[in-house]
Amino acid sequence: GYLIEDGAVGPMVRGATLTGNGPEVLRRVEMVGNDLGFTVGTCGKDGQGVPVSDAQPTLLVPELVVGGTKAANGPEKRRIRRL
């Protein structure tokens, strides 16, 4: 995804982990894009795999807690919100 600040698309957010309660985040969705995309992959364990897929359009959620790592500065966690 991308950081949106002052209504403008900012830098891409990479290596992020979104944390929180899934149903609560879905209740706060403000906009849904028309760019539904599908991906296909494999989920596996101990050498066994099963095909999986998912699909989701772009969503606008006004505030999320995002965690991840920053190579030079170690762990980082910040709250991303619409400004």
Coordinates of N, CA and C in Angstrom, one line a residue, residues 21 26 30 32 39 53 56-57 62 66 68 76 78 80-81:
N21 N -7.8 -5.9 14.9 CA -8.9 -6.8 14.8 C -9.5 -6.7 13.4
L26 N -12.5 -3.8 9.0 CA -13.4 -3.8 7.9 C -14.6 -2.9 8.1
E30 N -13.6 3.2 4.4 CA -14.4 4.3 3.9 C -14.6 4.3 2.4
V32 N -13.8 1.8 -1.4 CA -13.4 0.5 -2.0 C -13.1 0.8 -3.5
T39 N -4.6 -13.2 -6.8 CA -3.3 -13.8 -6.7 C -3.5 -15.3 -6.4
S53 N -5.7 -19.1 -3.2 CA -5.8 -17.9 -3.9 C -6.5 -16.9 -3.0
Q56 N -8.7 -9.1 -3.5 CA -9.2 -7.9 -2.8 C -8.9 -6.6 -3.6
P57 N -9.8 -5.7 -3.6 CA -9.6 -4.4 -4.2 C -8.8 -3.5 -3.2
P62 N -9.2 4.8 7.4 CA -8.6 6.0 7.9 C -7.5 5.9 8.9
V66 N 0.6 -0.1 12.1 CA 1.5 -0.8 11.2 C 2.8 -1.1 11.9
G68 N 6.7 -3.3 11.7 CA 7.6 -3.9 10.7 C 9.1 -3.6 11.2
E76 N 10.4 -1.1 14.3 CA 9.6 0.1 14.2 C 8.2 -0.2 14.2
R78 N 4.4 2.2 14.1 CA 3.9 3.5 14.1 C 2.4 3.4 13.7
I80 N -0.5 4.8 11.5 CA -0.7 5.4 10.2 C -2.1 6.0 10.2
R81 N -2.3 7.2 10.0 CA -3.7 7.8 10.0 C -3.8 8.7 8.8

